[in-house]
Coordinates of C-alpha atoms in Angstrom, one line a residue:
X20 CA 0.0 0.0 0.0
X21 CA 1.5 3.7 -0.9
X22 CA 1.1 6.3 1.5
X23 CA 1.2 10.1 0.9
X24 CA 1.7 12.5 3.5
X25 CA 1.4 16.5 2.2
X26 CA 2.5 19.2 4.2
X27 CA 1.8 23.2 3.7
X28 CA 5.2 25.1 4.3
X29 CA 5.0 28.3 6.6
X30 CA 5.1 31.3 4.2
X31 CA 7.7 33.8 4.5
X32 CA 6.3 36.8 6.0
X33 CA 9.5 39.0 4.5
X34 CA 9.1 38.0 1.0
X35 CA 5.1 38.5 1.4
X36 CA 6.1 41.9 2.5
X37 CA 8.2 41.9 -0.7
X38 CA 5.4 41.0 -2.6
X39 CA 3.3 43.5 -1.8
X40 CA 5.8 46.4 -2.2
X41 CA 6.4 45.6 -5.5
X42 CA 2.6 45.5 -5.7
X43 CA 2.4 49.1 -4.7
X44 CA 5.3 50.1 -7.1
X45 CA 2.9 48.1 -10.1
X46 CA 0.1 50.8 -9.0
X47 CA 2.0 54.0 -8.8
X48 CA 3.4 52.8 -11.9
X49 CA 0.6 52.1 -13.6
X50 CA -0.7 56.1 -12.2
X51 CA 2.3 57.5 -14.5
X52 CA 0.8 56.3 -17.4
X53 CA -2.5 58.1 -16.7
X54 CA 0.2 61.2 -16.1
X55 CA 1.4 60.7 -19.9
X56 CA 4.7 58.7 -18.8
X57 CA 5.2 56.2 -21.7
X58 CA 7.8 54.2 -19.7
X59 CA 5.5 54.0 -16.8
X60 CA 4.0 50.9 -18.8
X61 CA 6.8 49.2 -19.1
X62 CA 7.5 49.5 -15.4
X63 CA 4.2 48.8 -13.7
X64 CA 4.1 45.4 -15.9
X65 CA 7.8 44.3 -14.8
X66 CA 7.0 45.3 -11.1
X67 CA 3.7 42.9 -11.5
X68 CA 5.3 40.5 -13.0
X69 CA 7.7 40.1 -10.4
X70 CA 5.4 40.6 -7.6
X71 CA 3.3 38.1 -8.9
X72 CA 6.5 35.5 -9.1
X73 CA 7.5 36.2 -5.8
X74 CA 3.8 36.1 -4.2
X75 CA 3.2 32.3 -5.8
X76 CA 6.8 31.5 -5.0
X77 CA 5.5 31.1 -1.7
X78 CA 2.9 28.7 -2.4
X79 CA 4.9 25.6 -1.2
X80 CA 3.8 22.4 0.0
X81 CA 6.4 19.0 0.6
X82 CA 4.6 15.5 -0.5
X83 CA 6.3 12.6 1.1
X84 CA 5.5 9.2 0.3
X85 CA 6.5 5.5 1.4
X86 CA 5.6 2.8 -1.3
X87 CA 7.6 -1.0 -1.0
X88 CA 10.7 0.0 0.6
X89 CA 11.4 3.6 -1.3
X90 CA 10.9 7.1 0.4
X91 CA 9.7 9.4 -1.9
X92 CA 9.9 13.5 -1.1
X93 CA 8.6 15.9 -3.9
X94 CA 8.1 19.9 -4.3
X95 CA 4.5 21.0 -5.3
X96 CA 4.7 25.0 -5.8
X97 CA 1.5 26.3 -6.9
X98 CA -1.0 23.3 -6.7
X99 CA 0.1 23.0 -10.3
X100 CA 4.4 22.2 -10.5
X101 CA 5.7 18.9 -9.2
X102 CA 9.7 18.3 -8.6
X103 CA 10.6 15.0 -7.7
X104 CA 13.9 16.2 -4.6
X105 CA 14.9 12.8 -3.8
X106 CA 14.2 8.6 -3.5
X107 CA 15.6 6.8 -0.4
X108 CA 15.6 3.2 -0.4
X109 CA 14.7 1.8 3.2
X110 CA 18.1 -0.3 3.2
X111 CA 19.7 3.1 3.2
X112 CA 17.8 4.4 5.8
X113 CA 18.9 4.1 9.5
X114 CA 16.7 5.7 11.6
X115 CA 13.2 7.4 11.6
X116 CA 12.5 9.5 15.2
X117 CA 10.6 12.1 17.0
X118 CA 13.1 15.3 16.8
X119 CA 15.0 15.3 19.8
X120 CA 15.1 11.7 19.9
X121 CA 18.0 10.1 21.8
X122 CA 18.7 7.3 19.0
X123 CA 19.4 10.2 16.0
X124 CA 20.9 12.6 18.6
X125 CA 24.6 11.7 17.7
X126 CA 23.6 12.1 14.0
X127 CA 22.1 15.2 14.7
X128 CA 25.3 16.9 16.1
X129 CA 27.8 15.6 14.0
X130 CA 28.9 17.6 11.3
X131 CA 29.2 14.6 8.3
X132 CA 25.6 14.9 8.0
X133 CA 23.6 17.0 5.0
X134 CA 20.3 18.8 6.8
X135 CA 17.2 18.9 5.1
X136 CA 14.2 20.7 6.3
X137 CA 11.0 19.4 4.6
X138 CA 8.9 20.6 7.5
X139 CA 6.3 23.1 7.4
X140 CA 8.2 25.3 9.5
X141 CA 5.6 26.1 11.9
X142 CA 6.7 26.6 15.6
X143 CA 5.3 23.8 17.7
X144 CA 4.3 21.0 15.1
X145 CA 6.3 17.4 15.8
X146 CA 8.4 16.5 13.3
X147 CA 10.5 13.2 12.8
X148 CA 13.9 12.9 12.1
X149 CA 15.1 10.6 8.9
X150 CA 18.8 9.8 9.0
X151 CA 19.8 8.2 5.4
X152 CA 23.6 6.9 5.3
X153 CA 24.6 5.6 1.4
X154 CA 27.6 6.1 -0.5
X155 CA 26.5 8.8 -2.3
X156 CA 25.8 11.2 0.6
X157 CA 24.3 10.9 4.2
X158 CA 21.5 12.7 5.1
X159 CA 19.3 14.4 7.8
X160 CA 15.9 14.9 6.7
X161 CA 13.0 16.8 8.9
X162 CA 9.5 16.0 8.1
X163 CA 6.1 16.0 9.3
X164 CA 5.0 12.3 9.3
X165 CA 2.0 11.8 10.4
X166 CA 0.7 8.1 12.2
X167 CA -0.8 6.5 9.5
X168 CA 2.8 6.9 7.1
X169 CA 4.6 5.9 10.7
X170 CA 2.1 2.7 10.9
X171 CA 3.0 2.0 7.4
X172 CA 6.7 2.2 7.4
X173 CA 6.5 -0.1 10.7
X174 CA 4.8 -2.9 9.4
X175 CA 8.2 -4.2 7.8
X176 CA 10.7 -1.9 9.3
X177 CA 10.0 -1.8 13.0
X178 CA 13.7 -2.1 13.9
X179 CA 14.1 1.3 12.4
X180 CA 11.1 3.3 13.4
X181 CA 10.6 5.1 16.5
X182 CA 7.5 6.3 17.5
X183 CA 6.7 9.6 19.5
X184 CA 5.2 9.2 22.8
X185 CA 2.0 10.2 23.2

């Protein structure tokens, strides 16, 4: 059975600030050309343009996925554009723990380790910790898995999988 977990990431209030500013400039802009300003055109459609980028740049949710021994963690931006970031198999995976854990803790601190947040970001959610060692690269990944992935993953790799404590 495949299992899908999707997971909203926290939006950045900066580049939302951005966002809007460039908004703003689209307007005034867009007021010059009532003025007679020729350029002004020009302007207030670049200033949209990239205000519009920047705004559904921040529509970002992380997909992760568990289906006959493969991890599976993709990029949705939009609701529309999917990027495939990376396939684990579960040989290469060592651990999966509640953040904070004791049993990924020395994985955690050491410094041979890649981090990868695919979290929402949100202040106060649980996340696990995924610790991948393979030739090509070892890994720490953060992600929101929620008890039905967790169940999932357990039912042929117990040894690996720690569950939070309720």
């Amino acid at each position: 059975m495949e299992v899908f977990t999707l997971v909203q990431r926290k939006k950045s209030p900066a580049m939302i600030f951005v966002s809007w500013i460039f908004a703003a400039l689209a307007v005034v802009s867009f007021l010059l050309i009532c003025q007679g300003v020729a350029l002004g055109f020009l302007i207030a459609v670049a200033f949209g343009l990239i205000s519009y980028f920047i705004f559904m740049g921040q529509n970002v949710e992380y997909e992760y996925s568990y289906f006959d021994g493969e991890l599976r963690f993709a990029k949705i931006k939009n609701k529309s554009r999917r990027k495939n970031l990376a396939t684990y198999s579960m040989e290469s995976v060592v651990a999966i723990a509640p953040a904070g854990d004791r049993s990924v803790y020395n994985y955690e601190n050491g410094g041979e380790l890649k981090k990868v947040d695919y979290s929402s970001g949100l202040k106060g959610i649980p996340y696990y910790d995924i610790v991948i060692k393979s030739p090509d690269a070892n890994v720490l990944i953060k992600a929101e898995l929620d008890d039905k992935f967790i169940t999932e993953v357990e039912k042929k790799y117990r040894s690996k999988v720690k569950r939070r404590e309720e």
